[in-house]
Short mmCIF file of C-alpha atoms and ligand atoms in Angstrom, two decimals:
data_model
loop_
_atom_site.label_atom_id
_atom_site.label_comp_id
_atom_site.label_asym_id
_atom_site.label_seq_id
_atom_site.Cartn_x
_atom_site.Cartn_y
_atom_site.Cartn_z
CA UNK X 44 18.71 -1.30 -17.92
CA UNK X 45 18.30 -4.94 -16.96
CA UNK X 46 16.19 -5.67 -13.86
CA UNK X 47 15.00 -8.87 -12.20
CA UNK X 48 11.49 -8.71 -10.79
CA UNK X 49 9.94 -11.39 -8.58
CA UNK X 50 6.21 -11.59 -9.33
CA UNK X 51 3.73 -12.84 -6.75
CA UNK X 52 0.29 -13.12 -8.31
CA UNK X 53 -1.32 -14.50 -5.15
CA UNK X 54 -5.01 -15.26 -4.68
CA UNK X 55 -8.45 -13.92 -5.63
CA UNK X 56 -8.10 -10.98 -8.02
CA UNK X 57 -4.29 -11.07 -7.61
CA UNK X 58 -3.51 -12.88 -10.90
CA UNK X 59 -5.91 -10.66 -12.93
CA UNK X 60 -4.53 -7.35 -11.70
CA UNK X 61 -0.85 -8.41 -11.81
CA UNK X 62 -1.32 -9.48 -15.45
CA UNK X 63 -2.29 -5.91 -16.36
CA UNK X 64 0.72 -4.46 -14.49
CA UNK X 65 3.06 -6.85 -16.34
CA UNK X 66 1.64 -5.72 -19.69
CA UNK X 67 2.38 -2.14 -18.68
CA UNK X 68 5.95 -3.01 -17.62
CA UNK X 69 6.49 -4.81 -20.93
CA UNK X 70 5.34 -1.70 -22.78
CA UNK X 71 7.87 0.33 -20.75
CA UNK X 72 10.68 -2.03 -21.82
CA UNK X 73 9.58 -1.67 -25.43
CA UNK X 74 9.41 2.15 -25.25
CA UNK X 75 12.58 2.75 -23.22
CA UNK X 76 14.77 -0.24 -24.18
CA UNK X 77 14.91 -1.87 -20.72
CA UNK X 78 14.83 -5.60 -20.03
CA UNK X 79 12.65 -6.84 -17.18
CA UNK X 80 13.15 -10.50 -16.27
CA UNK X 81 10.25 -11.97 -14.30
CA UNK X 82 10.44 -14.83 -11.82
CA UNK X 83 7.14 -16.17 -10.51
CA UNK X 84 7.06 -16.76 -6.75
CA UNK X 85 4.25 -18.44 -4.81
CA UNK X 86 2.85 -16.88 -1.67
CA UNK X 87 -0.45 -16.97 0.18
CA UNK X 88 -3.29 -19.43 -0.29
CA UNK X 89 -1.95 -20.73 -3.61
CA UNK X 90 1.39 -21.50 -1.89
CA UNK X 91 -0.44 -23.36 0.90
CA UNK X 92 -2.20 -25.46 -1.75
CA UNK X 93 0.99 -26.12 -3.72
CA UNK X 94 3.68 -26.32 -1.02
CA UNK X 95 1.78 -26.67 2.27
CA UNK X 96 3.31 -23.36 3.42
CA UNK X 97 2.19 -19.72 2.76
CA UNK X 98 5.79 -18.69 1.98
CA UNK X 99 8.29 -21.52 1.50
CA UNK X 100 12.00 -20.61 1.86
CA UNK X 101 12.51 -21.27 -1.89
CA UNK X 102 9.93 -18.57 -2.74
CA UNK X 103 11.31 -16.06 -0.23
CA UNK X 104 14.75 -16.62 -1.74
CA UNK X 105 13.42 -15.77 -5.22
CA UNK X 106 12.23 -12.44 -3.79
CA UNK X 107 15.48 -11.72 -1.94
CA UNK X 108 17.48 -12.52 -5.11
CA UNK X 109 15.46 -10.05 -7.19
CA UNK X 110 15.82 -6.30 -7.70
CA UNK X 111 12.24 -5.81 -6.48
CA UNK X 112 8.99 -7.66 -5.89
CA UNK X 113 5.58 -7.01 -7.47
CA UNK X 114 2.67 -8.45 -5.52
CA UNK X 115 -1.06 -8.74 -6.26
CA UNK X 116 -2.86 -9.81 -3.07
CA UNK X 117 -3.31 -12.91 -0.94
CA UNK X 118 -6.00 -14.55 1.15
CA UNK X 119 -9.51 -15.87 0.80
CA UNK X 120 -12.29 -17.78 2.55
CA UNK X 121 -10.85 -21.14 1.49
CA UNK X 122 -7.97 -20.70 3.96
CA UNK X 123 -9.94 -19.06 6.81
CA UNK X 124 -9.87 -22.14 8.97
CA UNK X 125 -6.21 -23.10 8.68
CA UNK X 126 -4.10 -22.62 11.85
CA UNK X 127 -2.96 -19.01 12.50
CA UNK X 128 0.69 -19.64 11.60
CA UNK X 129 -0.37 -21.12 8.26
CA UNK X 130 -2.76 -18.40 7.11
CA UNK X 131 -2.04 -16.76 3.72
CA UNK X 132 -1.45 -13.38 5.43
CA UNK X 133 1.36 -14.98 7.48
CA UNK X 134 3.21 -15.42 4.19
CA UNK X 135 2.90 -11.69 3.59
CA UNK X 136 4.15 -10.80 7.08
CA UNK X 137 7.09 -13.18 6.63
CA UNK X 138 7.89 -11.68 3.24
CA UNK X 139 7.90 -8.13 4.64
CA UNK X 140 10.07 -9.19 7.59
CA UNK X 141 12.36 -11.33 5.39
CA UNK X 142 12.94 -8.41 3.03
CA UNK X 143 13.39 -6.04 5.98
CA UNK X 144 11.00 -3.52 4.43
CA UNK X 145 10.13 -1.48 7.50
CA UNK X 146 8.73 1.57 5.73
CA UNK X 147 5.41 1.37 3.92
CA UNK X 148 4.50 4.42 1.89
CA UNK X 149 0.80 4.81 1.00
CA UNK X 150 -0.28 7.90 -0.92
CA UNK X 151 -3.84 9.14 -0.42
CA UNK X 152 -4.41 11.44 -3.36
CA UNK X 153 -7.61 12.19 -5.13
CA UNK X 154 -7.47 12.19 -8.91
CA UNK X 155 -9.41 15.30 -10.02
CA UNK X 156 -11.35 13.15 -12.50
CA UNK X 157 -12.62 11.00 -9.61
CA UNK X 158 -13.72 13.76 -7.26
CA UNK X 159 -17.35 12.67 -7.59
CA UNK X 160 -16.43 9.08 -6.61
CA UNK X 161 -15.38 10.25 -3.13
CA UNK X 162 -18.00 9.60 -0.46
CA UNK X 163 -17.08 12.96 1.12
CA UNK X 164 -19.01 16.20 0.57
CA UNK X 165 -17.84 18.23 -2.43
CA UNK X 166 -16.94 21.15 -0.13
CA UNK X 167 -14.42 18.91 1.68
CA UNK X 168 -13.04 17.29 -1.49
CA UNK X 169 -12.61 20.70 -3.13
CA UNK X 170 -10.09 21.67 -0.42
CA UNK X 171 -7.86 18.89 -1.80
CA UNK X 172 -6.79 15.44 -0.65
CA UNK X 173 -3.10 14.76 -1.10
CA UNK X 174 -1.19 13.17 1.73
CA UNK X 175 1.05 10.20 2.41
CA UNK X 176 0.80 7.70 5.21
CA UNK X 177 4.21 6.37 6.25
CA UNK X 178 3.43 3.17 8.11
CA UNK X 179 5.89 1.11 10.16
CA UNK X 180 5.64 -2.34 8.62
CA UNK X 181 7.63 -4.98 10.44
CA UNK X 182 7.08 -4.24 14.13
CA UNK X 183 4.26 -3.70 16.59
CA UNK X 184 1.34 -5.95 17.35
CA UNK X 185 1.39 -7.88 14.05
CA UNK X 186 4.88 -9.11 14.91
CA UNK X 187 4.52 -9.47 18.69
CA UNK X 188 3.80 -12.72 20.48
CA UNK X 189 0.34 -14.16 19.77
CA UNK X 190 -1.11 -16.87 21.99
CA UNK X 191 -4.36 -18.17 23.38
CA UNK X 192 -4.23 -19.73 26.84
CA UNK X 193 -6.86 -21.43 28.96
CA UNK X 194 -7.34 -19.77 32.38
CA UNK X 195 -10.05 -20.61 34.92
CA UNK X 196 -12.03 -22.42 32.24
CA UNK X 197 -11.90 -19.40 29.90
CA UNK X 198 -9.86 -18.80 26.79
CA UNK X 199 -7.55 -15.80 27.07
CA UNK X 200 -6.12 -14.42 23.80
CA UNK X 201 -2.94 -12.33 23.97
CA UNK X 202 -1.25 -10.21 21.28
CA UNK X 203 1.82 -8.21 22.30
CA UNK X 204 2.44 -4.69 21.00
CA UNK X 205 6.10 -3.69 21.43
CA UNK X 206 8.40 -1.12 19.83
CA UNK X 207 11.98 -0.22 20.69
CA UNK X 208 13.61 3.18 20.16
CA UNK X 209 15.59 2.07 17.13
CA UNK X 210 12.49 0.77 15.31
CA UNK X 211 10.68 4.04 15.98
CA UNK X 212 13.63 6.21 15.03
CA UNK X 213 14.21 4.57 11.63
CA UNK X 214 10.56 4.98 10.56
CA UNK X 215 10.48 8.45 12.11
CA UNK X 216 13.38 9.47 9.88
CA UNK X 217 11.49 8.26 6.80
CA UNK X 218 8.52 10.36 7.94
CA UNK X 219 10.66 13.49 8.35
CA UNK X 220 12.56 12.92 5.08
CA UNK X 221 9.28 12.38 3.19
CA UNK X 222 7.80 15.57 4.68
CA UNK X 223 10.98 17.47 3.84
CA UNK X 224 10.45 16.63 0.13
CA UNK X 225 6.77 17.70 0.26
CA UNK X 226 4.88 20.29 2.32
CA UNK X 227 7.22 20.01 5.36
CA UNK X 228 4.40 19.01 7.72
CA UNK X 229 4.60 15.76 9.64
CA UNK X 230 1.79 14.45 11.83
CA UNK X 231 2.81 11.70 14.22
CA UNK X 232 -0.15 9.50 15.12
CA UNK X 233 -0.28 7.39 18.29
CA UNK X 234 -2.35 6.61 21.38
CA UNK X 235 -0.07 8.10 24.03
CA UNK X 236 -2.95 8.73 26.43
CA UNK X 237 -3.19 4.95 26.93
CA UNK X 238 -0.22 3.02 25.54
CA UNK X 239 3.40 2.93 26.74
CA UNK X 240 4.57 2.06 23.22
CA UNK X 241 2.88 5.26 22.01
CA UNK X 242 4.50 7.38 24.72
CA UNK X 243 7.91 6.10 23.60
CA UNK X 244 6.87 6.73 19.97
CA UNK X 245 6.00 10.35 20.77
CA UNK X 246 9.22 10.95 22.72
CA UNK X 247 11.40 9.58 19.89
CA UNK X 248 9.55 11.69 17.29
CA UNK X 249 10.15 14.86 19.32
CA UNK X 250 13.83 14.05 19.78
CA UNK X 251 14.14 13.60 16.00
CA UNK X 252 12.32 16.89 15.41
CA UNK X 253 15.38 18.66 16.90
CA UNK X 254 17.33 17.46 13.82
CA UNK X 255 14.60 18.32 11.31
CA UNK X 256 13.90 21.93 12.26
CA UNK X 257 12.59 22.70 8.77
CA UNK X 258 9.70 20.24 9.28
CA UNK X 259 6.71 21.16 11.44
CA UNK X 260 5.88 18.20 13.70
CA UNK X 261 2.42 17.73 15.23
CA UNK X 262 0.99 14.92 17.37
CA UNK X 263 -2.44 13.38 17.00
CA UNK X 264 -4.21 10.58 18.81
CA UNK X 265 -5.24 7.81 16.45
CA UNK X 266 -8.96 8.07 17.23
CA UNK X 267 -8.90 11.79 16.47
CA UNK X 268 -6.91 11.10 13.28
CA UNK X 269 -9.59 8.66 12.06
CA UNK X 270 -12.10 11.48 12.51
CA UNK X 271 -9.93 14.22 10.98
CA UNK X 272 -9.28 12.15 7.82
CA UNK X 273 -12.98 12.41 6.93
CA UNK X 274 -13.58 15.87 8.44
CA UNK X 275 -10.65 17.79 7.03
CA UNK X 276 -8.19 15.66 5.02
CA UNK X 277 -6.61 18.77 3.47
CA UNK X 278 -4.80 19.44 6.78
CA UNK X 279 -2.49 16.42 6.26
CA UNK X 280 0.79 16.35 4.35
CA UNK X 281 2.65 13.33 5.78
CA UNK X 282 1.34 11.06 8.54
CA UNK X 283 3.75 8.71 10.29
CA UNK X 284 2.40 5.93 12.44
CA UNK X 285 2.87 2.39 13.73
CA UNK X 286 1.89 -0.80 11.95
CA UNK X 287 -1.72 -1.49 13.00
CA UNK X 288 -2.82 2.16 13.16
CA UNK X 289 -1.34 2.69 9.68
CA UNK X 290 -3.10 -0.39 8.33
CA UNK X 291 -6.49 0.90 9.43
CA UNK X 292 -5.99 4.59 8.66
CA UNK X 293 -4.67 3.91 5.17
CA UNK X 294 -7.79 1.92 4.23
CA UNK X 295 -9.89 4.81 5.50
CA UNK X 296 -7.75 7.31 3.58
CA UNK X 297 -8.03 5.25 0.38
CA UNK X 298 -11.81 5.23 0.56
CA UNK X 299 -12.11 9.03 0.68
CA UNK X 300 -10.11 9.21 -2.55
CA UNK X 301 -12.76 7.18 -4.38
CA UNK X 302 -11.76 3.52 -4.23
CA UNK X 303 -9.34 1.21 -2.53
CA UNK X 304 -8.64 -0.18 -6.03
CA UNK X 305 -6.76 2.99 -7.02
CA UNK X 306 -4.08 3.12 -4.33
CA UNK X 307 -0.55 1.75 -4.78
CA UNK X 308 2.09 1.27 -2.12
CA UNK X 309 5.81 0.85 -1.79
CA UNK X 310 7.67 -0.83 1.05
CA UNK X 311 11.37 -0.23 1.47
CA UNK X 312 14.10 -1.00 3.97
CA UNK X 313 17.84 -0.44 3.89
CA UNK X 314 18.31 -1.41 0.22
CA UNK X 315 16.59 -0.43 -3.03
CA UNK X 316 14.97 -3.88 -3.29
CA UNK X 317 11.36 -2.96 -2.52
CA UNK X 318 7.99 -4.63 -2.27
CA UNK X 319 5.28 -3.03 -4.42
CA UNK X 320 1.61 -3.87 -4.01
CA UNK X 321 -1.84 -2.29 -4.15
CA UNK X 322 -3.20 -1.63 -0.68
CA UNK X 323 -6.34 -3.72 -1.12
CA UNK X 324 -6.79 -7.42 -0.45
CA UNK X 325 -7.65 -10.30 -2.75
CA UNK X 326 -11.33 -9.23 -3.10
CA UNK X 327 -12.72 -12.79 -3.30
CA UNK X 328 -16.21 -11.36 -3.92
CA UNK X 329 -15.20 -10.17 -7.41
CA UNK X 330 -12.39 -12.62 -8.26
CA UNK X 331 -12.45 -14.29 -11.69
CA UNK X 332 -15.09 -11.87 -13.05
CA UNK X 333 -12.69 -9.55 -14.86
CA UNK X 334 -14.19 -6.52 -13.11
CA UNK X 335 -11.43 -5.66 -10.59
CA UNK X 336 -9.66 -2.32 -10.84
CA UNK X 337 -6.00 -3.00 -11.77
CA UNK X 338 -4.90 0.65 -11.40
CA UNK X 339 -3.56 0.29 -7.82
CA UNK X 340 -1.28 -2.51 -9.04
CA UNK X 341 -0.28 -0.66 -12.21
CA UNK X 342 0.60 2.42 -10.14
CA UNK X 343 2.56 0.17 -7.77
CA UNK X 344 4.64 -0.93 -10.77
CA UNK X 345 5.19 2.78 -11.53
CA UNK X 346 6.37 3.30 -7.94
CA UNK X 347 8.82 0.42 -8.42
CA UNK X 348 10.30 2.17 -11.44
CA UNK X 349 10.52 5.48 -9.56
CA UNK X 350 11.82 4.37 -6.15
CA UNK X 351 13.78 1.16 -6.80
CA UNK X 352 14.97 1.48 -10.38
CA UNK X 353 15.50 5.26 -10.58
CA UNK X 354 13.32 5.53 -13.70
CA UNK X 355 11.25 8.69 -13.05
CA UNK X 356 10.43 9.32 -16.70
CA UNK X 357 9.14 5.79 -17.14
CA UNK X 358 7.04 6.11 -13.96
CA UNK X 359 5.59 9.40 -15.25
CA UNK X 360 4.72 7.64 -18.52
CA UNK X 361 2.52 5.13 -16.64
CA UNK X 362 0.93 7.73 -14.35
CA UNK X 363 0.15 10.02 -17.32
CA UNK X 364 -1.48 7.12 -19.18
CA UNK X 365 -3.71 6.40 -16.16
CA UNK X 366 -4.64 10.08 -15.99
CA UNK X 367 -5.51 10.11 -19.72
CA UNK X 368 -7.68 7.00 -19.26
CA UNK X 369 -9.64 8.79 -16.53
CA UNK X 370 -9.82 11.98 -18.64
CA UNK X 371 -11.37 9.90 -21.43
CA UNK X 372 -14.14 8.80 -19.06
CA UNK X 373 -13.21 5.12 -18.67
CA UNK X 374 -14.09 3.68 -15.25
CA UNK X 375 -13.97 0.23 -13.68
CA UNK X 376 -17.09 -0.61 -11.66
CA UNK X 377 -15.66 0.52 -8.31
CA UNK X 378 -15.00 4.08 -9.56
CA UNK X 379 -18.21 4.60 -11.54
CA UNK X 380 -19.95 7.72 -10.21
CA UNK X 381 -23.05 6.96 -8.12
CA UNK X 382 -24.86 9.93 -9.62
CA UNK X 383 -26.78 8.79 -12.75
CA UNK X 384 -26.04 11.93 -14.78
CA UNK X 385 -22.32 11.68 -14.01
CA UNK X 386 -22.33 7.92 -14.75
CA UNK X 387 -23.90 8.53 -18.16
CA UNK X 388 -20.79 10.51 -19.14
CA UNK X 389 -18.51 7.55 -18.29
CA UNK X 390 -17.74 4.24 -19.98
CA UNK X 391 -17.68 1.17 -17.75
CA UNK X 392 -14.76 -1.19 -18.39
CA UNK X 393 -13.42 -4.44 -17.00
CA UNK X 394 -9.98 -5.32 -15.66
CA UNK X 395 -8.36 -6.55 -18.93
CA UNK X 396 -9.83 -3.71 -20.97
CA UNK X 397 -8.54 -1.24 -18.40
CA UNK X 398 -5.00 -2.63 -18.87
CA UNK X 399 -5.33 -2.50 -22.68
CA UNK X 400 -6.62 1.09 -22.68
CA UNK X 401 -3.74 2.21 -20.44
CA UNK X 402 -1.24 0.57 -22.84
CA UNK X 403 -2.78 2.50 -25.76
CA UNK X 404 -2.17 5.75 -23.86
CA UNK X 405 1.47 5.07 -23.02
CA UNK X 406 3.88 7.11 -25.10
CA UNK X 407 7.43 8.35 -24.63
P1 NAD O 185 -10.37 -6.42 0.18
O1 NAD O 185 -9.51 -5.24 0.07
O2 NAD O 185 -9.96 -7.63 -0.55
O3 NAD O 185 -11.86 -6.03 -0.33
C1 NAD O 185 -12.63 -5.02 0.31
C2 NAD O 185 -13.69 -4.51 -0.70
O4 NAD O 185 -13.04 -3.74 -1.71
C3 NAD O 185 -14.41 -5.64 -1.44
O5 NAD O 185 -15.75 -5.25 -1.66
C4 NAD O 185 -13.68 -5.74 -2.77
O6 NAD O 185 -14.47 -6.23 -3.83
C5 NAD O 185 -13.27 -4.29 -3.00
N1 NAD O 185 -12.00 -4.22 -3.75
C6 NAD O 185 -10.76 -4.49 -3.28
N2 NAD O 185 -9.86 -4.35 -4.25
C7 NAD O 185 -10.53 -3.98 -5.36
C8 NAD O 185 -10.15 -3.69 -6.70
N3 NAD O 185 -8.87 -3.76 -7.11
N4 NAD O 185 -11.11 -3.36 -7.59
C9 NAD O 185 -12.40 -3.27 -7.21
N5 NAD O 185 -12.84 -3.52 -5.94
C10 NAD O 185 -11.90 -3.89 -5.04
O7 NAD O 185 -10.55 -6.71 1.74
P2 NAD O 185 -11.27 -7.93 2.48
O8 NAD O 185 -12.51 -8.31 1.74
O9 NAD O 185 -11.35 -7.52 3.88
O10 NAD O 185 -10.23 -9.12 2.41
C11 NAD O 185 -10.27 -10.17 1.43
C12 NAD O 185 -9.07 -11.06 1.63
O11 NAD O 185 -7.87 -10.33 1.34
C13 NAD O 185 -8.90 -11.57 3.07
O12 NAD O 185 -8.47 -12.90 3.01
C14 NAD O 185 -7.83 -10.66 3.65
O13 NAD O 185 -7.13 -11.26 4.71
C15 NAD O 185 -6.96 -10.45 2.45
N6 NAD O 185 -6.15 -9.22 2.47
C16 NAD O 185 -4.94 -9.30 1.84
C17 NAD O 185 -4.16 -8.18 1.74
C18 NAD O 185 -2.87 -8.27 0.97
O14 NAD O 185 -2.65 -9.24 0.26
N7 NAD O 185 -1.99 -7.28 1.06
C19 NAD O 185 -4.59 -6.97 2.30
C20 NAD O 185 -5.83 -6.92 2.91
C21 NAD O 185 -6.62 -8.06 2.98
#
């Protein structure tokens, strides 16, 4: 198969981790006879520096013309003081909106080899952590009106959170469909005791539940959900929620699985052209040191093969190689066990070495 992939390396650790994912994709083409054509696209801080814009039209077009987009991460202190509409993260929001990818799928699964890297008690981890957060990605407060006005000598900052029925229904369907393919349990997370948008969210979810009678729907307030994720994560199968709640909960969920560096994500809309990225940011504190964990990005590339290119065997090949790497005791710094005895059984590796060792373990 011949596929065109737009590659956004971005800022901070972005270029280092994307490089490893590209090596892995190249190995897949070699093993399975596919051709992946890469087009570099600029977004984020590096695009501000080069083009004066976090996502110029020319770069968005490269992404829209591709079969899918692989992204590292964007942002960093250097651009903290630029105006709000020019921030690196604005490029990301525009990319998601431009591609129409309204459904962000973030798995929170603990690799058995990393159980001791979870900050949770062993008794909780042993019950299992394996759920998916389906997050609405192009609506809600991140896309509402933002303004700061001066009133009575005081600054008043306003961010609007709005959802219409159609936006809720389309992400709700993804939640139900995802649950249908897994444990058939869907937890809809909102703040309906306070927010109108959440009351509408809840009503639409319950209307949809009449169509998906094989899926058990439950409701949970977001504050309770934040607590339940650390208290009893085994209760969750699929969580569906709005943009900001999903952003926060998925970082929390990633942490209980060991490290934010391990978690991939896929974002899809009406077409198979998806956006694939690790869930972490550009980690400026470790950028350029060759110590970042590239596995979240490598697994994002695997998700691209599975969900956009219909290459399940190739995706399995990457995921199995990652599993073998962990079986063999290799760990980047973020997933080294904190316990000294456990750490002594592991071998600490850097970002490039991690990519190389995964390549060595890839076989058809
Ligand atoms: P972050 O996710 O970049 O980092 C949080 C912590 O996790 C840091 O200690 C970092 O070193 C560590 N970490 C993250 N990824 C890692 C990896 N692959 N391997 C090892 N350790 C890793 O979050 P932050 O520090 O809040 O944000 C840094 C910048 O990234 C900000 O400019 C923020 O706006 C941006 N950001 C971008 C995205 C994105 O591009 N999708 C997402 C979140 C934050």
